[in-house]
Tab-separated table of C-alpha atoms in Angstrom:
chain	number	residue	atom	x	y	z
A	238	UNK	CA	38.926	-11.633	12.040
A	239	UNK	CA	37.376	-13.322	15.099
A	240	UNK	CA	34.856	-11.585	17.314
A	241	UNK	CA	33.743	-12.113	20.901
A	242	UNK	CA	30.020	-12.402	20.227
A	243	UNK	CA	29.135	-12.772	23.904
A	244	UNK	CA	30.878	-9.506	24.734
A	245	UNK	CA	29.257	-7.762	21.737
A	246	UNK	CA	25.829	-9.004	22.848
A	247	UNK	CA	26.470	-7.836	26.416
A	248	UNK	CA	27.438	-4.358	25.243
A	249	UNK	CA	24.360	-4.169	23.008
A	250	UNK	CA	22.077	-5.145	25.892
A	251	UNK	CA	23.658	-2.483	28.082
A	252	UNK	CA	23.412	0.172	25.333
A	253	UNK	CA	19.693	-0.444	24.699
A	254	UNK	CA	18.815	0.039	28.366
A	255	UNK	CA	19.467	-3.367	29.916
A	256	UNK	CA	17.677	-6.687	29.973
A	257	UNK	CA	14.545	-5.234	31.555
A	258	UNK	CA	14.092	-2.860	28.633
A	259	UNK	CA	13.936	-5.680	26.041
A	260	UNK	CA	10.526	-7.260	25.532
A	261	UNK	CA	11.335	-9.472	22.537
A	262	UNK	CA	14.241	-10.067	20.173
A	263	UNK	CA	14.477	-11.519	16.667
A	264	UNK	CA	16.730	-11.108	13.657
A	265	UNK	CA	16.469	-10.932	9.878
A	266	UNK	CA	19.279	-11.379	7.349
A	267	UNK	CA	21.330	-8.389	8.521
A	268	UNK	CA	19.649	-6.816	11.579
A	269	UNK	CA	18.746	-7.477	15.170
A	270	UNK	CA	15.114	-6.501	15.734
A	271	UNK	CA	14.137	-5.576	19.281
A	272	UNK	CA	10.819	-4.638	20.846
A	273	UNK	CA	11.843	-2.246	23.629
A	274	UNK	CA	9.800	-1.000	26.572
A	275	UNK	CA	11.263	2.514	26.355
A	276	UNK	CA	13.336	3.499	23.310
A	277	UNK	CA	14.445	6.743	24.994
A	278	UNK	CA	16.747	4.644	27.199
A	279	UNK	CA	18.896	3.643	24.196
A	280	UNK	CA	22.414	5.119	24.236
A	281	UNK	CA	22.993	5.618	20.505
A	282	UNK	CA	26.576	6.875	20.843
A	283	UNK	CA	27.619	3.802	22.828
A	284	UNK	CA	25.756	1.517	20.430
A	285	UNK	CA	27.602	2.904	17.399
A	286	UNK	CA	30.982	2.229	18.991
A	287	UNK	CA	30.314	-1.484	19.466
A	288	UNK	CA	32.236	-3.788	17.161
A	289	UNK	CA	30.108	-5.116	14.233
A	290	UNK	CA	27.327	-2.537	14.753
A	291	UNK	CA	26.956	-0.694	11.448
A	292	UNK	CA	23.944	1.425	12.373
A	293	UNK	CA	20.721	1.533	14.348
A	294	UNK	CA	17.257	3.001	13.955
A	295	UNK	CA	13.656	2.681	15.063
A	296	UNK	CA	11.001	1.786	12.526
A	297	UNK	CA	7.330	0.932	13.106
A	298	UNK	CA	7.864	0.406	16.830
A	299	UNK	CA	10.791	-1.984	16.309
A	300	UNK	CA	14.360	-0.999	17.208
A	301	UNK	CA	16.740	-2.360	14.576
A	302	UNK	CA	20.494	-2.756	14.886
A	303	UNK	CA	22.380	-3.308	11.622
A	304	UNK	CA	25.105	-5.944	12.054
A	305	UNK	CA	25.464	-7.839	8.778
A	306	UNK	CA	24.755	-11.231	7.272
A	307	UNK	CA	26.125	-14.217	9.203
A	308	UNK	CA	27.341	-12.247	12.222
A	309	UNK	CA	23.826	-11.165	13.177
A	310	UNK	CA	22.797	-14.766	13.873
A	311	UNK	CA	25.767	-15.320	16.181
A	312	UNK	CA	25.115	-12.079	18.052
A	313	UNK	CA	21.444	-13.034	18.378
A	314	UNK	CA	22.265	-16.449	19.850
A	315	UNK	CA	24.643	-14.830	22.334
A	316	UNK	CA	21.983	-12.254	23.245
A	317	UNK	CA	19.395	-14.980	23.940
A	318	UNK	CA	21.854	-16.907	26.084
A	319	UNK	CA	22.757	-13.753	28.027
A	320	UNK	CA	19.239	-12.434	28.618
A	321	UNK	CA	17.222	-15.635	28.848
A	322	UNK	CA	14.727	-14.255	26.319
A	323	UNK	CA	12.591	-16.743	24.400
A	324	UNK	CA	13.285	-17.101	20.707
A	325	UNK	CA	10.884	-14.933	18.664
A	326	UNK	CA	10.113	-14.344	15.000
A	327	UNK	CA	10.309	-11.040	13.174
A	328	UNK	CA	6.498	-11.087	13.007
A	329	UNK	CA	6.312	-11.498	16.805
A	330	UNK	CA	8.539	-8.476	17.368
A	331	UNK	CA	6.624	-6.434	14.799
A	332	UNK	CA	3.361	-7.261	16.537
A	333	UNK	CA	4.701	-6.237	19.943
A	334	UNK	CA	6.243	-3.039	18.602
A	335	UNK	CA	3.189	-2.193	16.523
A	336	UNK	CA	0.938	-2.048	19.580
A	337	UNK	CA	2.690	1.193	20.602
A	338	UNK	CA	2.060	2.966	17.274
A	339	UNK	CA	-0.500	5.612	16.378
A	340	UNK	CA	-3.239	4.962	13.795
A	341	UNK	CA	-1.243	6.259	10.815
A	342	UNK	CA	1.793	4.184	11.773
A	343	UNK	CA	-0.429	1.120	12.177
A	344	UNK	CA	-1.915	1.690	8.705
A	345	UNK	CA	1.558	1.972	7.197
A	346	UNK	CA	2.580	-1.170	9.045
A	347	UNK	CA	-0.332	-3.057	7.444
A	348	UNK	CA	0.981	-2.173	3.980
A	349	UNK	CA	4.479	-3.184	5.016
A	350	UNK	CA	3.390	-6.507	6.502
A	351	UNK	CA	1.281	-7.385	3.450
A	352	UNK	CA	3.665	-6.370	0.669
A	353	UNK	CA	7.102	-7.257	2.036
A	354	UNK	CA	6.573	-11.072	1.837
A	355	UNK	CA	5.464	-10.874	-1.815
A	356	UNK	CA	7.997	-8.255	-2.912
A	357	UNK	CA	10.512	-10.839	-4.266
A	358	UNK	CA	7.851	-12.172	-6.658
A	359	UNK	CA	7.050	-8.634	-7.851
A	360	UNK	CA	10.715	-7.738	-8.335
A	361	UNK	CA	11.493	-10.944	-10.238
A	362	UNK	CA	8.499	-10.308	-12.493
A	363	UNK	CA	9.663	-6.735	-13.061
A	364	UNK	CA	13.186	-7.804	-14.007
A	365	UNK	CA	11.939	-10.484	-16.415
A	366	UNK	CA	9.528	-7.979	-17.947
A	367	UNK	CA	12.437	-5.598	-18.374
A	368	UNK	CA	14.449	-8.240	-20.238
A	369	UNK	CA	11.484	-8.871	-22.527
A	370	UNK	CA	11.077	-5.162	-23.204
A	371	UNK	CA	14.702	-4.928	-24.267
A	372	UNK	CA	14.247	-7.868	-26.646
A	373	UNK	CA	11.061	-6.503	-28.193
A	374	UNK	CA	11.774	-2.759	-28.348
A	375	UNK	CA	12.478	-1.446	-31.893
A	376	UNK	CA	15.601	0.639	-32.250
A	377	UNK	CA	17.078	-0.251	-28.885
A	378	UNK	CA	20.034	-2.190	-30.335
A	379	UNK	CA	19.398	-2.186	-34.107
A	380	UNK	CA	18.108	0.905	-35.978
A	381	UNK	CA	14.454	0.441	-36.920
A	382	UNK	CA	14.330	-3.140	-35.671
A	383	UNK	CA	13.931	-5.035	-32.453
A	384	UNK	CA	16.081	-8.035	-31.596
A	385	UNK	CA	12.999	-10.193	-32.256
A	386	UNK	CA	12.715	-8.750	-35.773
A	387	UNK	CA	16.392	-9.334	-36.457
A	388	UNK	CA	16.536	-12.772	-34.862
A	389	UNK	CA	13.125	-14.531	-35.151
A	390	UNK	CA	14.557	-17.531	-33.327
A	391	UNK	CA	14.315	-15.510	-30.105
A	392	UNK	CA	10.499	-15.458	-30.272
A	393	UNK	CA	10.187	-18.666	-28.257
A	394	UNK	CA	12.504	-17.310	-25.564
A	395	UNK	CA	10.554	-14.037	-25.563
A	396	UNK	CA	7.216	-15.856	-25.169
A	397	UNK	CA	8.504	-18.036	-22.324
A	398	UNK	CA	10.027	-15.112	-20.421
A	399	UNK	CA	6.883	-13.059	-21.031
A	400	UNK	CA	4.727	-15.759	-19.457
A	401	UNK	CA	7.032	-15.986	-16.437
A	402	UNK	CA	7.077	-12.197	-16.075
A	403	UNK	CA	3.303	-11.814	-16.281
A	404	UNK	CA	2.487	-14.565	-13.793
A	405	UNK	CA	3.018	-12.468	-10.662
A	406	UNK	CA	0.982	-9.582	-12.066
A	407	UNK	CA	-1.860	-11.682	-13.489
A	408	UNK	CA	-2.269	-13.541	-10.186
A	409	UNK	CA	-1.276	-10.628	-7.949
A	410	UNK	CA	-4.621	-10.734	-6.061
A	411	UNK	CA	-3.854	-14.327	-5.049
A	412	UNK	CA	-0.446	-13.284	-3.682
A	413	UNK	CA	-1.976	-10.353	-1.813
A	414	UNK	CA	-4.838	-12.554	-0.597
A	415	UNK	CA	-2.375	-15.022	0.932
A	416	UNK	CA	-0.220	-12.355	2.562
A	417	UNK	CA	-3.173	-10.247	3.765
A	418	UNK	CA	-4.949	-13.279	5.259
A	419	UNK	CA	-1.783	-14.103	7.153
A	420	UNK	CA	-1.540	-10.493	8.373
A	421	UNK	CA	-5.220	-10.216	9.385
A	422	UNK	CA	-5.324	-13.579	11.165
A	423	UNK	CA	-7.417	-15.570	8.697
A	424	UNK	CA	-6.954	-18.765	6.714
A	425	UNK	CA	-4.156	-18.227	4.190
A	426	UNK	CA	-5.550	-20.816	1.766
A	427	UNK	CA	-8.930	-19.042	1.766
A	428	UNK	CA	-7.077	-15.799	1.060
A	429	UNK	CA	-5.521	-17.446	-2.002
A	430	UNK	CA	-8.909	-18.778	-3.130
A	431	UNK	CA	-10.492	-15.331	-2.769
A	432	UNK	CA	-7.643	-13.791	-4.762
A	433	UNK	CA	-7.978	-16.388	-7.521
A	434	UNK	CA	-11.738	-15.810	-7.571
A	435	UNK	CA	-11.120	-12.158	-8.490
A	436	UNK	CA	-9.031	-13.183	-11.528
A	437	UNK	CA	-11.096	-16.181	-12.655
A	438	UNK	CA	-10.965	-16.709	-16.452
A	439	UNK	CA	-14.789	-16.444	-16.655
A	440	UNK	CA	-14.542	-12.793	-15.586
A	441	UNK	CA	-13.800	-10.038	-18.077
A	442	UNK	CA	-10.079	-9.307	-17.890
A	443	UNK	CA	-9.446	-6.082	-15.956
A	444	UNK	CA	-7.228	-4.767	-18.772
A	445	UNK	CA	-10.324	-4.657	-21.019
A	446	UNK	CA	-12.582	-2.957	-18.466
A	447	UNK	CA	-12.116	0.576	-19.820
A	448	UNK	CA	-12.874	-0.478	-23.386
A	449	UNK	CA	-16.015	-2.391	-22.362
A	450	UNK	CA	-17.252	0.358	-20.029
A	451	UNK	CA	-16.896	2.920	-22.829
A	452	UNK	CA	-18.650	0.633	-25.338
A	453	UNK	CA	-15.751	0.769	-27.819
A	454	UNK	CA	-15.791	-1.633	-30.789
A	455	UNK	CA	-19.178	-2.962	-29.721
A	456	UNK	CA	-17.832	-4.201	-26.376
A	457	UNK	CA	-20.036	-4.098	-23.270
A	458	UNK	CA	-19.764	-5.058	-19.620
A	459	UNK	CA	-21.041	-8.564	-18.800
A	460	UNK	CA	-23.109	-9.094	-15.632
A	461	UNK	CA	-24.193	-11.805	-13.234
A	462	UNK	CA	-27.993	-11.552	-13.068
A	463	UNK	CA	-29.181	-12.731	-9.635
A	464	UNK	CA	-32.943	-13.404	-9.514
A	465	UNK	CA	-33.539	-10.515	-11.910
A	466	UNK	CA	-32.902	-8.080	-9.052
A	467	UNK	CA	-29.150	-7.824	-8.464
A	468	UNK	CA	-26.732	-7.200	-11.339
A	469	UNK	CA	-23.041	-7.767	-10.542
A	470	UNK	CA	-20.290	-6.734	-12.954
A	471	UNK	CA	-18.637	-9.851	-14.324
A	472	UNK	CA	-15.200	-8.201	-14.273
A	473	UNK	CA	-11.833	-9.375	-12.922
A	474	UNK	CA	-9.236	-7.457	-10.913
A	475	UNK	CA	-5.957	-8.509	-12.474
A	476	UNK	CA	-2.992	-6.519	-11.178
A	477	UNK	CA	-5.090	-4.538	-8.680
A	478	UNK	CA	-4.397	-4.136	-4.971
A	479	UNK	CA	-7.209	-2.386	-3.120
A	480	UNK	CA	-10.074	-4.795	-3.999
A	481	UNK	CA	-8.341	-7.913	-2.691
A	482	UNK	CA	-6.786	-6.104	0.286
A	483	UNK	CA	-10.165	-4.877	1.552
A	484	UNK	CA	-11.959	-8.099	0.593
A	485	UNK	CA	-9.437	-10.205	2.519
A	486	UNK	CA	-9.848	-8.018	5.591
A	487	UNK	CA	-13.604	-8.619	5.393
A	488	UNK	CA	-13.066	-12.341	4.767
A	489	UNK	CA	-10.903	-12.708	7.880
A	490	UNK	CA	-13.545	-11.017	10.031
A	491	UNK	CA	-16.266	-13.288	8.598
A	492	UNK	CA	-14.133	-16.382	9.169
A	493	UNK	CA	-13.273	-15.469	12.768
A	494	UNK	CA	-16.927	-14.649	13.513
A	495	UNK	CA	-17.992	-18.056	12.196
A	496	UNK	CA	-15.269	-20.005	14.020
A	497	UNK	CA	-16.383	-18.482	17.314
A	498	UNK	CA	-19.989	-19.649	16.771
A	499	UNK	CA	-19.884	-22.859	14.709
A	500	UNK	CA	-19.394	-26.142	16.575
A	501	UNK	CA	-16.008	-27.794	16.078
A	502	UNK	CA	-17.578	-30.929	14.601
A	503	UNK	CA	-18.896	-29.088	11.540
A	504	UNK	CA	-16.420	-26.199	11.246
A	505	UNK	CA	-14.537	-27.748	8.328
A	506	UNK	CA	-17.806	-28.149	6.427
A	507	UNK	CA	-19.454	-24.819	7.184
A	508	UNK	CA	-16.771	-22.183	7.869
A	509	UNK	CA	-14.791	-22.296	4.580
A	510	UNK	CA	-17.817	-22.413	2.261
A	511	UNK	CA	-19.783	-19.706	4.059
A	512	UNK	CA	-16.654	-17.520	4.335
A	513	UNK	CA	-15.893	-17.732	0.612
A	514	UNK	CA	-19.513	-17.330	-0.511
A	515	UNK	CA	-20.136	-14.289	1.699
A	516	UNK	CA	-16.768	-12.559	1.140
A	517	UNK	CA	-16.714	-13.501	-2.562
A	518	UNK	CA	-20.186	-12.059	-3.130
A	519	UNK	CA	-19.278	-8.875	-1.260
A	520	UNK	CA	-15.982	-8.642	-3.165
A	521	UNK	CA	-17.620	-8.864	-6.597
A	522	UNK	CA	-20.792	-6.888	-5.814
A	523	UNK	CA	-19.603	-4.110	-3.508
A	524	UNK	CA	-15.937	-4.056	-2.487
A	525	UNK	CA	-14.412	-4.625	-5.928
A	526	UNK	CA	-16.308	-1.907	-7.836
A	527	UNK	CA	-15.890	0.650	-5.025
A	528	UNK	CA	-12.198	-0.156	-4.545
A	529	UNK	CA	-11.575	-0.038	-8.304
A	530	UNK	CA	-13.020	3.455	-8.565
A	531	UNK	CA	-11.235	4.556	-5.388
A	532	UNK	CA	-7.933	3.290	-6.770
A	533	UNK	CA	-8.559	5.032	-10.085
A	534	UNK	CA	-9.421	8.273	-8.245
A	535	UNK	CA	-6.217	8.094	-6.171
A	536	UNK	CA	-3.998	7.458	-9.172
A	537	UNK	CA	-5.784	10.076	-11.322
A	538	UNK	CA	-5.381	12.600	-8.495
A	539	UNK	CA	-1.690	11.814	-8.159
A	540	UNK	CA	-1.156	12.070	-11.905
A	541	UNK	CA	-3.100	15.356	-11.975
A	542	UNK	CA	-0.903	16.868	-9.249
A	543	UNK	CA	2.252	15.850	-11.106
A	544	UNK	CA	0.837	17.199	-14.374
A	545	UNK	CA	0.099	20.580	-12.756
A	546	UNK	CA	3.579	21.027	-11.290
A	547	UNK	CA	5.765	18.152	-12.496
A	548	UNK	CA	9.155	19.569	-11.508
A	549	UNK	CA	8.013	20.738	-8.076
A	550	UNK	CA	6.213	17.462	-7.407
A	551	UNK	CA	9.240	15.435	-8.511
A	552	UNK	CA	11.688	17.458	-6.408
A	553	UNK	CA	9.477	17.157	-3.340
A	554	UNK	CA	9.112	13.412	-3.831
A	555	UNK	CA	12.838	12.978	-4.471
A	556	UNK	CA	13.706	14.943	-1.342
A	557	UNK	CA	11.105	13.330	0.909
A	558	UNK	CA	11.298	9.673	-0.125
A	559	UNK	CA	14.374	8.826	1.999
A	560	UNK	CA	12.874	10.474	5.128
A	561	UNK	CA	9.767	8.369	4.485
A	562	UNK	CA	11.996	5.277	4.461
A	563	UNK	CA	13.205	6.317	7.916
A	564	UNK	CA	9.599	6.381	9.173
A	565	UNK	CA	8.576	3.255	7.228
A	566	UNK	CA	5.911	5.113	5.229
A	567	UNK	CA	7.606	4.252	1.925
A	568	UNK	CA	5.899	0.838	1.870
A	569	UNK	CA	2.642	2.526	0.854
A	570	UNK	CA	4.140	3.444	-2.522
A	571	UNK	CA	4.320	-0.215	-3.555
A	572	UNK	CA	0.522	-0.174	-3.733
A	573	UNK	CA	0.539	3.154	-5.608
A	574	UNK	CA	3.057	1.861	-8.163
A	575	UNK	CA	1.073	-1.320	-8.757
A	576	UNK	CA	-2.150	0.663	-9.091
A	577	UNK	CA	-0.530	2.976	-11.664
A	578	UNK	CA	0.777	-0.017	-13.626
A	579	UNK	CA	-2.668	-1.659	-13.502
A	580	UNK	CA	-4.593	1.421	-14.670
A	581	UNK	CA	-2.069	3.194	-16.921
A	582	UNK	CA	0.387	0.482	-17.932
A	583	UNK	CA	3.395	2.197	-16.332
A	584	UNK	CA	4.447	4.203	-13.275
A	585	UNK	CA	6.399	7.452	-12.858
A	586	UNK	CA	6.891	6.899	-9.099
A	587	UNK	CA	9.195	3.888	-9.100
A	588	UNK	CA	11.941	5.448	-11.281
A	589	UNK	CA	12.254	8.265	-8.718
A	590	UNK	CA	12.473	5.700	-5.904
A	591	UNK	CA	15.312	3.917	-7.710
A	592	UNK	CA	17.202	7.206	-8.094
A	593	UNK	CA	16.733	8.002	-4.397
A	594	UNK	CA	18.444	4.709	-3.536
A	595	UNK	CA	21.307	5.491	-5.899
A	596	UNK	CA	21.709	8.960	-4.352
A	597	UNK	CA	21.997	7.473	-0.856
A	598	UNK	CA	24.629	5.034	-2.099
A	599	UNK	CA	26.565	7.840	-3.792
A	600	UNK	CA	26.676	9.934	-0.621
A	601	UNK	CA	27.943	6.913	1.298
A	602	UNK	CA	30.551	6.281	-1.414
A	603	UNK	CA	31.737	9.878	-1.069
A	604	UNK	CA	32.210	9.258	2.650
A	605	UNK	CA	34.704	6.537	1.760
A	606	UNK	CA	36.856	9.240	0.195
A	607	UNK	CA	36.172	11.898	2.836
A	608	UNK	CA	36.751	9.734	5.915
A	609	UNK	CA	40.222	8.910	7.203
A	610	UNK	CA	39.119	6.174	9.596
A	611	UNK	CA	39.420	2.612	8.301
A	612	UNK	CA	36.222	1.451	10.020
A	613	UNK	CA	34.265	4.341	8.538
A	614	UNK	CA	35.747	3.616	5.106
A	615	UNK	CA	34.763	-0.046	5.341
A	616	UNK	CA	31.243	0.848	6.422
A	617	UNK	CA	30.930	3.385	3.588
A	618	UNK	CA	31.983	1.006	0.803
A	619	UNK	CA	29.826	-1.941	1.858
A	620	UNK	CA	26.758	0.229	2.508
A	621	UNK	CA	27.200	2.105	-0.797
A	622	UNK	CA	27.307	-1.192	-2.693
A	623	UNK	CA	24.176	-2.333	-0.861
A	624	UNK	CA	22.327	0.896	-1.751
A	625	UNK	CA	23.355	0.628	-5.406
A	626	UNK	CA	21.474	-2.684	-5.450
A	627	UNK	CA	18.359	-1.401	-3.699
A	628	UNK	CA	19.003	-1.856	0.062
A	629	UNK	CA	19.578	1.619	1.512
A	630	UNK	CA	19.290	1.072	5.277
A	631	UNK	CA	23.037	0.436	5.881
A	632	UNK	CA	23.954	3.565	3.880
A	633	UNK	CA	21.316	5.766	5.502
A	634	UNK	CA	21.574	4.636	9.103
A	635	UNK	CA	25.187	3.522	9.197
A	636	UNK	CA	26.739	6.454	7.315
A	637	UNK	CA	24.591	9.293	5.959
A	638	UNK	CA	22.238	9.973	8.853
A	639	UNK	CA	25.049	9.411	11.310
A	640	UNK	CA	26.845	12.502	9.997
A	641	UNK	CA	23.716	14.272	8.680
A	642	UNK	CA	25.441	16.302	5.936
A	643	UNK	CA	25.890	13.325	3.552
A	644	UNK	CA	22.183	12.584	4.054
A	645	UNK	CA	21.289	16.126	2.969
A	646	UNK	CA	23.638	15.728	-0.010
A	647	UNK	CA	21.779	12.546	-1.003
A	648	UNK	CA	18.413	14.303	-0.721
A	649	UNK	CA	19.691	17.088	-2.978
A	650	UNK	CA	20.892	14.620	-5.595
A	651	UNK	CA	17.655	12.631	-5.387
A	652	UNK	CA	15.510	15.759	-5.843
A	653	UNK	CA	17.480	16.968	-8.874
A	654	UNK	CA	17.563	13.503	-10.440
A	655	UNK	CA	13.794	13.118	-9.962
A	656	UNK	CA	13.208	16.492	-11.625
A	657	UNK	CA	15.479	15.496	-14.518
A	658	UNK	CA	13.585	12.315	-15.403
A	659	UNK	CA	10.173	13.875	-14.755
A	660	UNK	CA	10.848	16.613	-17.326
A	661	UNK	CA	11.438	13.790	-19.819
A	662	UNK	CA	8.321	11.821	-18.698
A	663	UNK	CA	10.369	8.743	-17.776
A	664	UNK	CA	8.200	5.824	-16.662
A	665	UNK	CA	8.699	2.204	-15.633
A	666	UNK	CA	6.709	-0.777	-16.848
A	667	UNK	CA	7.263	-2.717	-13.631
A	668	UNK	CA	8.907	-2.639	-10.216
A	669	UNK	CA	12.455	-3.971	-10.298
A	670	UNK	CA	15.639	-3.640	-8.256
A	671	UNK	CA	15.731	-0.070	-6.966
A	672	UNK	CA	19.342	0.737	-7.770
A	673	UNK	CA	21.803	0.539	-10.651
A	674	UNK	CA	19.963	-2.392	-12.358
A	675	UNK	CA	16.745	-0.319	-12.363
A	676	UNK	CA	17.106	0.699	-16.017
A	677	UNK	CA	15.986	-2.794	-17.051
A	678	UNK	CA	12.432	-2.052	-15.860
A	679	UNK	CA	12.195	1.363	-17.528
A	680	UNK	CA	10.169	1.876	-20.733
A	681	UNK	CA	12.886	1.143	-23.345
A	682	UNK	CA	12.516	4.492	-25.133
A	683	UNK	CA	13.012	6.271	-21.799
A	684	UNK	CA	16.193	4.428	-20.773
A	685	UNK	CA	18.650	7.063	-22.133
A	686	UNK	CA	17.070	9.846	-20.056
A	687	UNK	CA	16.848	7.568	-17.029
A	688	UNK	CA	20.596	6.966	-17.357
A	689	UNK	CA	21.057	10.756	-17.348
A	690	UNK	CA	19.028	10.840	-14.118
A	691	UNK	CA	21.277	8.113	-12.706
A	692	UNK	CA	24.340	10.238	-13.442
A	693	UNK	CA	22.750	13.160	-11.600
A	694	UNK	CA	21.962	10.878	-8.642
A	695	UNK	CA	25.602	9.745	-8.577
A	696	UNK	CA	27.467	12.991	-9.272
A	697	UNK	CA	25.470	15.506	-7.200
A	698	UNK	CA	25.618	13.684	-3.815
A	699	UNK	CA	29.338	13.014	-4.264
A	700	UNK	CA	30.018	16.622	-5.257
A	701	UNK	CA	27.961	18.086	-2.395
A	702	UNK	CA	29.546	15.730	0.133
A	703	UNK	CA	32.994	16.765	-1.074
A	704	UNK	CA	31.998	20.436	-0.829
A	705	UNK	CA	31.068	19.820	2.811
A	706	UNK	CA	34.142	17.664	3.481
A	707	UNK	CA	35.760	20.108	5.917
A	708	UNK	CA	32.658	20.250	8.132
A	709	UNK	CA	32.216	16.478	7.926
A	710	UNK	CA	35.821	15.868	9.006
A	711	UNK	CA	35.214	18.112	12.014
A	712	UNK	CA	32.256	15.898	12.900
A	713	UNK	CA	34.365	12.778	12.440
A	714	UNK	CA	37.068	14.203	14.673
A	715	UNK	CA	34.599	14.840	17.492
A	716	UNK	CA	32.460	11.717	17.007
């Protein structure tokens, strides 16, 4: 089916308030991303009726129009030709849109900007770790034995996959250092060096910190002794987020301060070494220990709340996670998940996130059966499939939020599914694909109950959407 991309672009420009209302435009794999002067001028009803437009929403000061892979690039080129706008990157548009946000939104945006570029590495590591867990878990496939016990020849495969899976987590501070330095306007290579410094082999591995701090088995914390006055814990920060995130922010400020004052002829000699020495010393002596204890306090507090009222906490999280996706606040939970994995070895948050995605996909799938319009059916099937593999925006913005009732059905299913797995203490060993493949990253012994939670997240939204079918069809008839 051929499309008139110039006409589609013209209608989009008109629907978002005209050329004068567009400050910048970029695109990602599936969406146009626009920085608008005044988002209240957008005509959402007209926008939804445009061919190829599958949904639209505002997030973190950026107006996003869901079009789809391939077509979005053609629409973008037509939009640039029509408006005369200069080509911009997604980062450019985010920066322009972010200037109009409040402090909380700006903080959330920092987490989003830092973690989104490294998320593929974290997900790949989580999936590989999940495969290894299945191979090494006793009783998963063979009573009383793991596949490694039954087939010793798999040990080499297990060791290789284990090394690949652990790489992203062992060197996570280096990944965060690179991404954070890029976000805060510093040297990305110095961000990597600072991250690697915090996981240097000469430092006590962070996984052994608790044992050494408690003095178990004769272990004790090693220290750097500086001039007999300053004692710095000789401890690494493997798998931890807050220490490197704060340290990189400090590093970028130190680097920029130096660049503004050091003569160009000696910048290459002085700026990098002074930046690393100062920020590295602060990271190991002050920032790291404080951030470690802050991270432990946050995770202990979260665990304590869930231990006090696990079902209530799970239902609230399950019901509120999708609305947080709408506002963009969900990116903060990546850091929480990683902190839980670093301090406790597993997380109870990520399994609920995966079920929320499945619930959104199920509500969209139900709309395929409820709707009688071919365009709505097509939108529902493609967006449901996307949500089942972890990308919920097309389902939420293109289908569920559009008619509201399916969105509420998805929230109901997500809340009940979260309560179901929380009662069974289901946890994940890593972050994986937040949809149907999520079971791979779950603690192997918890997989059966997680599958029960998946069934709840599939059945309840479909059932509730069907129960509201008459009201939804009335909406469709008047849309």
